[in-house]
Coordinates of C-alpha atoms and ligand atoms in Angstrom, one line a residue:
M1379 CA -2.2 -22.3 7.5
K1380 CA 0.7 -21.1 9.7
I1381 CA 2.9 -18.6 8.0
P1382 CA 6.6 -18.5 8.9
I1383 CA 8.0 -15.0 9.4
D1384 CA 11.4 -14.9 7.8
I1385 CA 13.0 -12.0 9.6
T1386 CA 16.5 -12.8 8.2
S1387 CA 15.6 -11.6 4.7
G1388 CA 16.0 -8.0 5.7
E1389 CA 19.7 -8.1 5.4
I1390 CA 21.4 -5.0 4.0
K1391 CA 23.7 -4.5 1.1
T1392 CA 25.6 -1.3 0.4
S1393 CA 27.5 -0.5 -2.8
D1394 CA 30.7 0.6 -1.0
Q1395 CA 30.3 -1.7 2.0
N1396 CA 31.6 1.2 4.1
L1397 CA 29.2 1.4 7.0
S1398 CA 31.4 3.4 9.3
K1399 CA 30.3 6.5 7.3
T1400 CA 27.3 8.3 8.4
I1401 CA 24.0 7.0 7.1
I1402 CA 21.3 9.7 7.0
G1403 CA 17.6 9.3 7.7
I1404 CA 15.3 11.1 5.3
D1405 CA 11.6 12.0 5.7
L1406 CA 10.5 12.7 2.1
G1407 CA 7.2 14.3 2.9
T1408 CA 4.3 15.5 0.7
T1409 CA 4.6 19.0 2.2
N1410 CA 7.9 19.1 4.0
S1411 CA 11.0 16.9 3.9
L1412 CA 14.0 16.8 6.2
V1413 CA 17.2 14.9 6.9
S1414 CA 18.7 13.8 10.2
Y1415 CA 21.6 11.9 11.6
I1416 CA 23.0 10.4 14.8
E1417 CA 25.4 12.3 16.9
N1418 CA 26.7 10.7 20.0
G1419 CA 23.8 8.2 20.0
Q1420 CA 21.2 11.1 19.6
A1421 CA 19.1 11.6 16.6
K1422 CA 19.3 15.2 15.3
A1423 CA 17.6 17.1 12.5
I1424 CA 20.1 18.8 10.1
P1425 CA 19.4 22.5 9.8
D1426 CA 20.0 24.9 6.9
A1427 CA 23.1 27.2 6.7
S1428 CA 21.5 29.7 9.1
G1429 CA 21.2 26.8 11.6
K1430 CA 17.6 27.6 12.3
R1431 CA 15.3 25.8 9.9
T1432 CA 15.2 22.0 9.6
L1433 CA 12.2 21.6 7.4
V1434 CA 12.6 21.8 3.6
P1435 CA 9.3 22.4 1.9
S1436 CA 8.9 19.7 -0.8
V1437 CA 8.5 22.4 -3.4
I1438 CA 10.6 22.9 -6.6
Y1439 CA 10.7 26.2 -8.6
F1440 CA 12.3 26.1 -12.0
N1441 CA 13.7 29.5 -12.9
E1442 CA 14.0 31.0 -16.3
Q1443 CA 17.4 29.2 -16.8
N1444 CA 15.6 25.9 -15.8
E1445 CA 17.6 25.6 -12.6
A1446 CA 15.8 23.9 -9.8
I1447 CA 15.4 25.9 -6.6
I1448 CA 14.2 23.9 -3.7
G1449 CA 12.5 24.6 -0.4
D1450 CA 11.6 28.0 1.2
A1451 CA 12.8 30.0 -1.8
A1452 CA 10.5 28.0 -4.1
I1453 CA 7.5 28.5 -1.8
E1454 CA 7.7 32.2 -2.5
M1455 CA 7.4 31.6 -6.2
Q1456 CA 4.2 29.6 -5.9
T1457 CA 2.1 32.7 -6.2
I1458 CA 4.3 34.4 -8.8
H1459 CA 5.0 31.5 -11.2
P1460 CA 2.6 28.7 -10.3
E1461 CA 3.2 27.0 -13.6
R1462 CA 6.9 26.6 -12.8
T1463 CA 6.5 25.7 -9.1
I1464 CA 5.9 22.0 -8.3
Y1465 CA 4.5 20.8 -5.0
S1466 CA 2.8 17.6 -3.6
I1467 CA 4.9 15.5 -5.9
K1468 CA 4.8 12.6 -3.5
R1469 CA 1.1 12.0 -4.4
M1470 CA 2.2 11.1 -7.9
M1471 CA 5.0 8.7 -7.1
G1472 CA 4.5 5.4 -8.8
R1473 CA 1.1 6.3 -10.0
S1474 CA -0.6 6.5 -13.5
Y1475 CA -2.1 9.6 -15.1
N1476 CA -5.6 8.2 -14.5
D1477 CA -4.8 7.6 -10.8
V1478 CA -3.6 11.2 -10.4
M1479 CA -6.6 12.6 -12.3
K1480 CA -9.0 10.7 -10.1
D1481 CA -7.7 12.7 -7.2
G1482 CA -9.4 15.7 -8.8
I1483 CA -6.9 18.1 -7.4
T1484 CA -5.8 21.0 -9.6
H1485 CA -2.3 22.1 -9.7
G1486 CA -0.8 25.3 -10.9
Y1487 CA 1.6 23.3 -13.0
K1488 CA 1.0 21.1 -15.9
V1489 CA 0.5 17.4 -15.4
I1490 CA 0.4 15.5 -18.7
A1491 CA -0.7 12.1 -19.8
P1492 CA 2.1 9.8 -20.9
E1493 CA 2.3 8.1 -24.3
S1494 CA 1.2 4.7 -22.9
E1495 CA -1.3 3.9 -20.2
E1496 CA 1.4 2.0 -18.3
A1497 CA 3.8 4.8 -18.0
L1498 CA 4.1 7.1 -15.0
V1499 CA 2.7 10.6 -15.2
R1500 CA 4.9 13.5 -16.4
I1501 CA 5.1 17.1 -15.4
Q1502 CA 5.8 19.7 -18.0
V1503 CA 7.7 22.9 -17.1
G1504 CA 8.4 25.1 -20.1
E1505 CA 9.9 22.9 -22.8
K1506 CA 11.0 20.2 -20.2
F1507 CA 9.4 17.1 -19.0
F1508 CA 9.9 15.4 -15.6
T1509 CA 8.7 12.2 -14.0
P1510 CA 7.7 12.3 -10.3
I1511 CA 10.9 10.3 -9.7
D1512 CA 13.0 13.0 -11.3
L1513 CA 11.4 15.6 -9.2
S1514 CA 11.7 13.7 -5.9
A1515 CA 15.3 13.1 -6.8
L1516 CA 15.8 16.8 -6.9
I1517 CA 14.5 17.2 -3.4
L1518 CA 16.6 14.3 -2.2
K1519 CA 19.7 15.8 -3.8
E1520 CA 19.0 19.0 -1.9
L1521 CA 18.8 17.0 1.4
K1522 CA 21.9 15.1 0.5
K1523 CA 23.7 18.4 -0.1
R1524 CA 22.5 19.9 3.1
A1525 CA 23.7 16.9 5.0
Q1526 CA 27.2 17.0 3.3
D1527 CA 27.6 20.7 4.0
F1528 CA 26.6 20.3 7.6
L1529 CA 28.6 17.1 8.3
K1530 CA 31.5 18.2 6.2
Q1531 CA 31.8 14.7 4.7
E1532 CA 30.5 12.8 1.7
V1533 CA 27.2 11.1 2.3
N1534 CA 26.2 8.1 0.1
A1535 CA 23.8 6.0 2.1
C1536 CA 20.4 6.6 3.5
V1537 CA 17.1 5.3 4.9
I1538 CA 14.0 6.9 3.4
T1539 CA 10.5 6.7 5.0
V1540 CA 7.2 6.2 3.1
P1541 CA 3.6 5.9 4.2
A1542 CA 2.7 2.5 5.5
Y1543 CA 0.1 2.1 2.7
F1544 CA 2.6 2.7 -0.2
N1545 CA 2.5 -0.3 -2.5
D1546 CA 5.5 -1.8 -4.2
A1547 CA 5.4 0.5 -7.2
Q1548 CA 5.4 3.6 -4.9
R1549 CA 8.2 2.1 -2.8
Q1550 CA 10.2 1.3 -5.9
A1551 CA 9.7 4.8 -7.3
T1552 CA 11.0 6.2 -4.0
R1553 CA 14.0 3.9 -4.1
D1554 CA 14.7 4.9 -7.8
A1555 CA 14.5 8.6 -6.8
G1556 CA 17.2 7.9 -4.1
K1557 CA 19.4 6.2 -6.7
L1558 CA 18.9 9.1 -9.1
A1559 CA 20.0 11.5 -6.3
G1560 CA 23.2 9.5 -5.9
L1561 CA 22.1 7.8 -2.7
D1562 CA 22.3 4.2 -1.8
V1563 CA 18.9 3.5 -0.2
L1564 CA 19.5 0.9 2.4
R1565 CA 16.0 0.6 3.6
I1566 CA 12.5 2.0 2.9
V1567 CA 10.8 2.3 6.3
N1568 CA 7.2 2.9 7.1
E1569 CA 6.7 6.4 8.6
P1570 CA 4.8 5.3 11.7
T1571 CA 7.5 2.8 12.5
A1572 CA 10.1 5.6 12.2
A1573 CA 7.9 7.9 14.3
S1574 CA 7.7 5.4 17.1
L1575 CA 11.5 5.0 17.0
G1576 CA 11.8 8.8 17.0
Y1577 CA 10.0 8.8 20.3
G1578 CA 12.6 6.4 21.5
V1579 CA 9.9 3.9 22.2
G1580 CA 11.0 0.3 22.1
L1581 CA 14.7 1.0 22.3
S1582 CA 15.1 -0.9 25.5
R1583 CA 14.9 -4.7 25.5
D1584 CA 12.4 -5.4 28.2
E1585 CA 9.8 -2.9 26.9
E1586 CA 6.4 -4.2 25.8
K1587 CA 3.9 -1.6 24.5
T1588 CA 1.1 -1.1 22.1
I1589 CA 1.2 2.2 20.3
A1590 CA -1.2 4.2 18.2
V1591 CA 0.6 6.5 15.8
Y1592 CA -1.6 9.3 14.5
D1593 CA -0.1 11.2 11.6
L1594 CA -1.8 14.2 10.1
G1595 CA 0.4 16.0 7.6
G1596 CA -0.2 18.4 4.8
G1597 CA -2.0 16.1 2.4
T1598 CA -2.4 12.8 4.0
F1599 CA -3.6 11.1 7.1
D1600 CA -2.4 7.8 8.6
I1601 CA -3.2 5.8 11.7
S1602 CA -1.0 2.9 12.6
I1603 CA -1.2 0.5 15.5
L1604 CA 2.2 -0.8 16.5
K1605 CA 3.5 -3.3 19.0
V1606 CA 6.9 -3.3 20.5
E1607 CA 8.2 -6.3 22.3
D1608 CA 11.7 -7.5 23.0
G1609 CA 13.2 -4.8 20.7
I1610 CA 11.0 -6.0 17.8
F1611 CA 8.6 -3.5 16.2
E1612 CA 5.5 -4.9 14.6
V1613 CA 2.8 -3.0 12.8
L1614 CA -0.5 -4.6 13.7
S1615 CA -2.6 -2.5 11.4
T1616 CA -2.8 0.7 9.3
H1617 CA -5.6 2.8 8.0
G1618 CA -5.9 6.3 6.6
D1619 CA -6.8 8.7 3.8
T1620 CA -4.3 10.0 1.2
H1621 CA -6.5 13.0 0.6
L1622 CA -7.0 14.4 4.0
G1623 CA -4.6 16.9 5.7
G1624 CA -3.7 20.4 6.5
D1625 CA -4.2 21.4 2.8
D1626 CA -7.9 20.6 3.1
F1627 CA -8.1 22.7 6.3
D1628 CA -6.6 25.6 4.2
Q1629 CA -9.1 25.0 1.4
L1630 CA -12.0 25.1 3.9
I1631 CA -10.8 28.5 5.2
V1632 CA -10.5 29.9 1.7
E1633 CA -14.0 28.8 0.8
Y1634 CA -15.4 30.3 4.1
W1635 CA -13.7 33.6 3.5
K1636 CA -14.8 33.8 -0.2
E1637 CA -18.4 33.4 1.0
K1638 CA -18.2 35.5 4.1
Y1639 CA -16.5 38.5 2.4
G1640 CA -17.8 37.9 -1.1
I1641 CA -14.2 37.7 -2.4
N1642 CA -13.6 37.3 -6.1
E1643 CA -10.7 37.9 -8.5
T1644 CA -11.4 41.7 -8.4
S1645 CA -11.2 42.0 -4.6
F1646 CA -7.4 42.4 -4.5
S1647 CA -4.6 42.5 -7.0
A1648 CA -2.3 39.5 -6.9
N1649 CA -0.4 37.5 -9.4
D1650 CA -2.3 34.3 -8.5
F1651 CA -5.6 34.9 -6.7
N1652 CA -6.1 31.4 -5.3
Q1653 CA -2.5 30.9 -4.2
T1654 CA -2.5 34.2 -2.4
L1655 CA -5.7 33.3 -0.5
R1656 CA -4.2 29.9 0.3
M1657 CA -1.2 31.5 1.9
A1658 CA -3.4 33.7 4.0
A1659 CA -5.4 30.7 5.1
I1660 CA -2.3 28.9 6.2
K1661 CA -1.2 31.9 8.2
A1662 CA -4.5 32.2 10.0
K1663 CA -4.6 28.4 10.7
K1664 CA -1.2 28.5 12.3
I1665 CA -2.2 31.6 14.5
L1666 CA -5.2 29.6 15.7
S1667 CA -2.9 26.8 17.0
S1668 CA -2.2 29.2 19.9
E1669 CA -4.7 32.0 19.8
S1670 CA -8.5 32.1 19.8
K1671 CA -8.8 34.6 16.9
A1672 CA -6.8 35.2 13.8
S1673 CA -6.7 38.1 11.4
V1674 CA -4.8 38.3 8.2
T1675 CA -4.6 41.1 5.6
I1676 CA -4.1 40.9 1.9
N1677 CA -3.3 44.4 0.6
D1678 CA -6.0 46.3 2.6
L1679 CA -8.5 43.4 2.8
K1680 CA -8.8 42.2 6.4
L1681 CA -9.7 38.5 6.8
E1682 CA -10.8 37.1 10.2
L1683 CA -11.3 33.7 11.5
S1684 CA -12.2 32.6 15.1
K1685 CA -11.0 29.3 16.5
S1686 CA -14.6 28.1 17.1
T1687 CA -15.5 28.8 13.4
F1688 CA -12.3 26.9 12.3
D1689 CA -13.2 24.0 14.6
E1690 CA -16.6 23.8 13.0
L1691 CA -15.2 24.0 9.5
I1692 CA -12.8 21.1 10.0
D1693 CA -15.1 19.0 12.3
N1694 CA -16.1 16.6 9.5
L1695 CA -12.5 15.9 8.4
V1696 CA -11.4 15.4 12.0
Q1697 CA -14.2 12.9 12.5
K1698 CA -13.1 11.1 9.4
T1699 CA -9.7 10.5 11.0
I1700 CA -11.3 9.2 14.1
A1701 CA -13.4 6.8 12.0
S1702 CA -10.1 5.5 10.5
C1703 CA -8.7 5.1 14.1
K1704 CA -11.7 2.9 14.9
Q1705 CA -11.1 0.8 11.8
A1706 CA -7.5 0.4 12.6
M1707 CA -8.3 -0.8 16.1
E1708 CA -10.8 -3.3 14.7
D1709 CA -8.2 -4.6 12.2
A1710 CA -5.7 -5.0 15.0
Q1711 CA -8.4 -6.7 17.1
L1712 CA -7.7 -4.4 20.0
T1713 CA -9.8 -2.3 22.3
I1714 CA -8.9 1.2 23.5
N1715 CA -7.7 -0.2 26.8
D1716 CA -5.0 -2.1 25.0
I1717 CA -3.3 1.1 23.7
D1718 CA -0.5 2.1 26.0
L1719 CA 0.5 5.3 24.3
V1720 CA -0.6 7.6 21.5
V1721 CA 2.0 9.3 19.4
M1722 CA 1.2 12.5 17.4
V1723 CA 3.0 13.0 14.1
G1724 CA 2.7 15.7 11.4
G1725 CA 2.3 19.4 11.4
S1726 CA -1.5 19.3 11.5
T1727 CA -1.5 17.6 14.9
R1728 CA -0.7 21.1 16.2
V1729 CA -4.3 22.0 15.6
P1730 CA -5.8 22.0 19.1
K1731 CA -9.1 20.4 17.9
V1732 CA -7.2 17.5 16.4
Y1733 CA -5.3 16.9 19.6
D1734 CA -8.5 17.1 21.7
E1735 CA -10.4 14.6 19.5
V1736 CA -7.6 12.2 19.5
E1737 CA -7.2 12.4 23.2
Q1738 CA -10.9 11.9 23.7
F1739 CA -11.0 8.8 21.4
F1740 CA -8.1 7.0 22.9
G1741 CA -8.9 8.2 26.4
K1742 CA -5.3 9.4 27.1
K1743 CA -3.0 12.3 26.6
P1744 CA -1.1 11.8 23.3
Y1745 CA 2.7 12.1 23.2
T1746 CA 3.8 15.5 21.8
G1747 CA 7.3 15.7 23.4
V1748 CA 9.2 15.4 20.1
D1749 CA 8.6 18.0 17.4
P1750 CA 5.8 16.4 15.2
D1751 CA 7.5 17.8 12.1
E1752 CA 10.8 16.1 12.8
V1753 CA 9.9 12.9 14.6
V1754 CA 9.7 10.7 11.4
A1755 CA 13.1 11.8 10.1
L1756 CA 14.7 11.3 13.6
G1757 CA 13.3 7.8 13.6
A1758 CA 14.7 7.2 10.1
A1759 CA 18.2 8.2 11.5
I1760 CA 17.8 5.7 14.3
Q1761 CA 16.8 3.0 11.8
A1762 CA 19.9 4.0 9.8
D1763 CA 22.0 3.6 13.0
I1764 CA 20.5 0.1 13.4
L1765 CA 21.5 -0.8 9.9
A1766 CA 24.9 0.6 10.4
G1767 CA 25.2 -2.1 13.1
N1768 CA 25.2 0.2 16.1
R1769 CA 22.1 -1.2 17.6
K1770 CA 22.2 -4.9 16.8
D1771 CA 19.3 -5.9 19.1
L1772 CA 16.6 -4.2 17.1
L1773 CA 14.5 -5.6 14.3
L1774 CA 11.7 -4.0 12.4
L1775 CA 8.6 -5.7 11.1
D1776 CA 6.0 -3.9 9.1
V1777 CA 2.6 -4.9 7.7
T1778 CA 1.0 -5.5 4.2
P1779 CA -2.3 -3.6 3.7
L1780 CA -4.0 -5.9 1.2
S1781 CA -4.0 -9.7 0.7
L1782 CA -1.8 -11.1 -2.0
G1783 CA -2.6 -14.3 -3.9
I1784 CA -2.9 -16.1 -7.2
E1785 CA -5.8 -17.1 -9.5
T1786 CA -6.9 -20.8 -9.3
V1787 CA -9.3 -22.8 -11.5
G1788 CA -12.6 -21.1 -11.9
G1789 CA -11.2 -17.6 -11.5
L1790 CA -11.0 -17.9 -7.8
M1791 CA -8.6 -15.8 -5.6
D1792 CA -6.4 -18.0 -3.5
T1793 CA -4.7 -15.9 -0.8
I1794 CA -1.1 -16.7 0.0
I1795 CA -0.2 -13.6 2.1
P1796 CA -3.3 -12.4 4.1
R1797 CA -3.9 -8.7 4.6
N1798 CA -2.2 -7.2 7.7
S1799 CA 0.6 -9.8 7.7
K1800 CA 3.9 -8.6 9.0
V1801 CA 6.7 -8.1 6.6
P1802 CA 9.3 -9.4 5.7
I1803 CA 7.4 -12.6 5.1
R1804 CA 7.7 -15.7 3.1
A1805 CA 4.6 -17.9 2.5
A1806 CA 4.1 -20.8 0.2
R1807 CA 1.4 -23.2 -0.9
N1808 CA 1.3 -26.2 -3.1
Y1809 CA -0.7 -26.5 -6.3
T1810 CA -1.1 -28.9 -9.1
T1811 CA -2.2 -29.2 -12.8
S1812 CA -5.7 -29.6 -14.0
V1813 CA -5.0 -31.3 -17.4
D1814 CA -3.1 -34.5 -18.2
G1815 CA 0.4 -33.8 -19.6
Q1816 CA 0.1 -30.1 -18.9
S1817 CA 3.6 -28.7 -19.5
N1818 CA 3.0 -25.0 -18.7
L1819 CA 1.4 -23.3 -15.7
R1820 CA 0.4 -19.7 -15.8
V1821 CA 0.7 -18.0 -12.4
T1822 CA -1.3 -14.8 -12.1
V1823 CA -0.8 -12.6 -9.1
Y1824 CA -3.5 -10.5 -7.6
Q1825 CA -3.9 -8.1 -4.7
G1826 CA -7.3 -7.6 -2.9
E1827 CA -9.9 -9.1 -0.7
R1828 CA -12.6 -10.4 -3.0
E1829 CA -13.2 -14.1 -3.7
L1830 CA -13.1 -13.8 -7.5
V1831 CA -9.9 -12.4 -9.1
E1832 CA -11.9 -10.4 -11.6
N1833 CA -12.8 -8.0 -8.7
N1834 CA -9.2 -7.8 -7.5
R1835 CA -6.2 -6.0 -8.9
K1836 CA -3.8 -7.9 -11.1
L1837 CA -0.2 -7.3 -10.3
G1838 CA 1.5 -9.5 -12.9
E1839 CA 1.9 -12.9 -14.3
F1840 CA 4.5 -15.4 -15.5
I1841 CA 4.6 -18.9 -16.8
L1842 CA 6.3 -21.9 -15.3
K1843 CA 7.5 -23.8 -18.3
D1844 CA 8.7 -27.4 -19.2
I1845 CA 6.8 -29.3 -16.5
P1846 CA 7.6 -32.9 -17.3
P1847 CA 4.4 -34.7 -18.7
M1848 CA 2.4 -36.2 -15.8
V1849 CA -1.2 -37.1 -15.1
A1850 CA -3.3 -34.1 -14.0
G1851 CA -3.0 -33.7 -10.2
M1852 CA 0.5 -35.4 -10.1
P1853 CA 2.8 -32.4 -10.3
K1854 CA 3.5 -30.7 -7.0
I1855 CA 4.0 -27.0 -7.7
E1856 CA 5.1 -24.8 -4.8
I1857 CA 4.3 -21.2 -5.2
A1858 CA 6.1 -19.0 -2.8
F1859 CA 5.5 -15.3 -2.1
I1860 CA 8.5 -13.4 -0.7
L1861 CA 7.6 -9.9 0.5
D1862 CA 10.8 -8.1 1.5
A1863 CA 11.3 -5.5 4.2
D1864 CA 10.6 -2.8 1.7
G1865 CA 7.3 -4.4 0.7
I1866 CA 8.5 -5.5 -2.7
L1867 CA 7.1 -8.9 -3.8
T1868 CA 9.0 -11.7 -5.5
V1869 CA 6.9 -14.8 -6.6
R1870 CA 8.6 -18.1 -7.2
A1871 CA 7.1 -21.2 -8.7
K1872 CA 8.8 -24.6 -8.5
E1873 CA 7.7 -28.1 -9.6
L1874 CA 9.0 -30.1 -6.7
R1875 CA 9.2 -33.5 -8.5
S1876 CA 11.3 -32.1 -11.4
N1877 CA 12.8 -29.1 -9.6
K1878 CA 11.8 -26.8 -12.6
A1879 CA 11.6 -23.3 -11.2
T1880 CA 11.0 -19.8 -12.3
Q1881 CA 10.5 -16.5 -10.4
V1882 CA 9.5 -13.0 -11.0
E1883 CA 9.8 -9.7 -9.1
I1884 CA 6.4 -8.1 -9.2
K1885 CA 6.6 -4.4 -10.1
S1886 CA 3.1 -3.3 -11.0
A1887 CA 3.3 -0.6 -13.7
Y1888 CA 1.5 1.8 -11.5
G1889 CA 0.2 1.8 -8.0
I1890 CA -3.1 1.7 -6.2
S1891 CA -4.3 4.7 -4.4
E1892 CA -5.3 4.7 -0.8
E1893 CA -8.9 5.5 -1.9
E1894 CA -9.0 2.5 -4.2
M1895 CA -7.6 0.4 -1.5
A1896 CA -10.3 1.6 0.9
L1897 CA -12.9 0.9 -1.8
M1898 CA -11.6 -2.6 -2.4
L1899 CA -11.8 -3.3 1.3
L1900 CA -15.3 -1.9 1.5
D1901 CA -16.3 -3.8 -1.6
S1902 CA -15.1 -7.0 -0.1
I1903 CA -17.2 -6.5 3.0
R1904 CA -20.3 -5.4 1.0
N1905 CA -20.0 -8.3 -1.4
A1906 CA -18.9 -10.9 1.1
E1907 CA -22.1 -12.9 0.9
K1908 CA -22.5 -12.6 -2.8
D1909 CA -18.8 -13.5 -3.3
M1910 CA -19.1 -16.6 -1.0
S1911 CA -22.1 -17.9 -3.0
Q1912 CA -20.3 -17.1 -6.3
R1913 CA -17.3 -18.9 -5.0
S1914 CA -19.3 -22.0 -4.0
I1915 CA -21.0 -22.0 -7.5
K1916 CA -17.5 -21.8 -9.1
E1917 CA -16.3 -24.6 -6.9
A1918 CA -19.4 -26.8 -7.7
V1919 CA -18.8 -26.1 -11.4
V1920 CA -15.1 -27.1 -11.2
E1921 CA -16.1 -30.3 -9.2
A1922 CA -18.8 -31.2 -11.7
S1923 CA -16.4 -30.8 -14.7
M1924 CA -14.1 -33.2 -13.0
V1925 CA -16.9 -35.7 -12.4
L1926 CA -18.0 -35.4 -16.0
N1927 CA -14.5 -36.0 -17.3
A1928 CA -14.0 -39.0 -15.0
T1929 CA -17.4 -40.5 -16.1
D1930 CA -16.5 -40.1 -19.7
K1931 CA -13.1 -41.8 -19.3
F1932 CA -14.7 -44.6 -17.2
V1933 CA -17.5 -45.4 -19.7
K1934 CA -14.9 -45.5 -22.5
Q1935 CA -12.7 -48.0 -20.6
N1936 CA -15.6 -50.3 -19.5
V1937 CA -18.0 -50.1 -22.5
D1938 CA -17.9 -53.9 -22.8
I1939 CA -19.2 -54.7 -19.3
F1940 CA -22.1 -52.2 -19.2
S1941 CA -25.5 -52.8 -20.8
E1942 CA -26.7 -50.4 -23.5
S1943 CA -29.5 -49.1 -21.1
E1944 CA -26.9 -48.5 -18.4
I1945 CA -24.8 -46.5 -20.8
I1946 CA -27.7 -44.5 -22.0
T1947 CA -28.8 -43.7 -18.4
L1948 CA -25.3 -42.6 -17.5
A1949 CA -25.2 -40.4 -20.6
E1950 CA -28.6 -38.8 -19.7
K1951 CA -27.5 -38.1 -16.1
A1952 CA -24.2 -36.7 -17.4
E1953 CA -26.1 -34.5 -19.8
K1954 CA -28.4 -33.2 -17.1
L1955 CA -25.4 -32.3 -14.9
Q1956 CA -23.8 -30.5 -17.9
Q1957 CA -27.0 -28.5 -18.3
M1958 CA -27.0 -27.5 -14.6
V1959 CA -23.3 -26.5 -15.0
I1960 CA -24.3 -24.2 -17.9
Q1961 CA -27.0 -22.6 -15.7
E1962 CA -24.6 -22.1 -12.9
N1963 CA -27.2 -23.1 -10.3
K1964 CA -25.2 -24.5 -7.3
D1965 CA -27.9 -26.6 -5.6
Q1966 CA -29.0 -28.1 -8.9
I1967 CA -25.4 -28.9 -9.8
L1968 CA -24.9 -30.6 -6.5
S1969 CA -28.1 -32.7 -6.8
A1970 CA -27.4 -33.6 -10.4
M1971 CA -23.9 -34.6 -9.4
D1972 CA -25.2 -36.7 -6.5
E1973 CA -27.6 -38.4 -8.9
L1974 CA -24.9 -39.2 -11.4
N1975 CA -22.6 -40.4 -8.6
N1976 CA -25.3 -42.6 -7.0
Y1977 CA -26.1 -44.2 -10.4
S1978 CA -22.5 -44.8 -11.4
R1979 CA -21.3 -46.1 -8.0
P1980 CA -22.5 -49.7 -8.4
L1981 CA -21.2 -49.6 -12.0
A1982 CA -17.9 -48.5 -10.7
E1983 CA -17.8 -51.3 -8.2
R1984 CA -18.5 -53.8 -11.0
A1985 CA -15.7 -52.3 -13.1
M1986 CA -13.4 -52.5 -10.0
D1987 CA -14.3 -56.1 -9.4
R1988 CA -13.4 -56.9 -12.9
A1989 CA -10.1 -55.1 -12.7
V1990 CA -9.3 -56.9 -9.4
A1991 CA -10.3 -60.3 -11.0
L1992 CA -8.1 -59.5 -14.0
A1993 CA -5.2 -58.6 -11.8
L1994 CA -5.6 -61.8 -9.7
K1995 CA -5.7 -63.8 -12.9
G1996 CA -2.6 -62.0 -14.1
N1997 CA -0.9 -62.9 -10.9
K1998 CA -1.7 -66.5 -11.2
V1999 CA -0.3 -66.9 -14.7
Ligands
ADP3176 P1 3.8 16.1 5.3 O1 4.1 14.9 6.2 O2 2.6 15.9 4.5 O3 5.0 16.6 4.6 P2 4.0 17.9 7.6 O4 3.9 16.9 8.7 O5 5.2 18.6 7.4 O6 3.4 17.3 6.3 O7 2.7 18.9 7.9 C1 2.5 19.9 7.1 C2 1.1 20.5 7.4 O8 1.1 20.9 8.8 C3 0.8 21.7 6.6 O9 -0.6 21.6 6.2 C4 0.9 22.8 7.5 O10 0.1 23.9 7.2 C5 0.5 22.2 8.8 N1 1.0 22.9 10.0 C6 2.3 23.2 10.3 N2 2.4 23.9 11.4 C7 1.1 24.1 11.9 C8 0.5 24.8 13.0 N3 1.2 25.4 13.9 N4 -0.8 24.7 13.1 C9 -1.6 24.1 12.2 N5 -1.1 23.4 11.1 C10 0.2 23.5 11.0
MG3177 MG1 4.9 13.4 7.1

């Protein structure tokens, strides 16, 4: 089926309709956030009051008066008051307590289970409770304030970037955080798309390029393959790992030191032993980006690390990112030669080994001209500029990471928007009823790659009501999926004969982690054969049920023209088919169905002859 791409649905609305004001671009990162704007057509990161630092660590410290202190000042408190210092909040956006616990990452602060399974996780600081949205809003407020102080004007509108794999719950949570911070979020943009814009790639009309964006940050890794043509950005594929980044490098260094020097809690005095070691590891890691040896001291304990040892420690993790690159290339159905340029994003791409491995894999020197910490935010500002109407010739298309579809008879998944489709997108398919006079139709929406819905993830359901009574198969029900530019899905069902319609915006209560997503994909590949056979069994069962119903109806209508033995034989053959349906054996179902059909065909012809004869007679009278 050909899927129309509806690029007009990405229109913007603003609450004040005043687009002449500056729209800021925000990179709300796991580790660091920053804000940027356009000055004289150039994207610029907005610095702090000192004019030197643009990065705002995504860390919040609540002081004894419960005031939120954000950024560098909060970082210092991580070792002193870990229970009051919140970091990596982005990992929890739009996710349930169970999802977060599955990560197995321990925090110095308290993450608590909500009252209901559906609710988002909460973070407890002292007597107060916060959702991840509340906390992200605090960071966004700080960025907004920074922008207002610097630009000396009120700022109300922004573009915020999110990882390409963020699902609708995670995007919605990000949007809500913006709202809470007093910002009108005009668009949620995928980070790799912003990064590519940040490099100025695709800003001229006649450019046609295929780009690999490699983003290794503090806690996450992303690879995206983009295509730019005629000023249109398309994401061809994405892959990655939400639990792989610079934090893991730090952890490996800590473990290495603990073992090498036999360090334990008594080795030095510090308020928080683990945090202090972590800070030392980060220091050493950064030194190794330009030196071949690093040495850091805690009190009088000297800790050393050579570049070659560090490279060995992180080798596995770096290879994992390369495996993701391979997968993304396969998903995009491209070979290395198709890639015109490689873009490096994220602080961890400063690690020389990372750079070298990426260069080797893609066979070309990656772009590093723009600061890898700032490039996403700069791109967000360019996107904001496009939305403000200053660059009318640009459009942005992104991609959906998992297939979206509905459940059909037999528990089968019917995909409406395939995985890796570009968004915004509208796709529709026609369905019908399975029972005579059916007045309601339940539409259940799923996400995933497996053939049976029970193996996929349910996103929501609704009921199309008051379908006028019709024979099964008569109603023509169009189910349309509209995935907007932010990746938020609206599902519409409409009975075309009666124009009865209903629609729902799918907001899953909580999201799906990158790991789960990877698992679902892996699962679908591993189980492809089994799924296909299960699917064909289910299809045979559905077909057999239809044949059995029709046979039953047909015997009842024609009982007068069939002999008793014919009726008995028909009943026996129907019974046999029924048995095979119960046993769910596809081949036996098909052969029993053939047998029944072969036997009933001449009977059906006889019944038909009579019907025709009756009709002719009727005509004559
Ligand atoms: P995020 O996108 O997750 O917010 P960033 O892109 O800001 O993250 O990257 C933060 C990570 O980059 C941290 O793990 C930090 O330690 C690491 N990093 C920053 N500078 C360097 C450097 N010079 N060498 C190695 N790693 C670095
Ligand atoms: Mg980032």
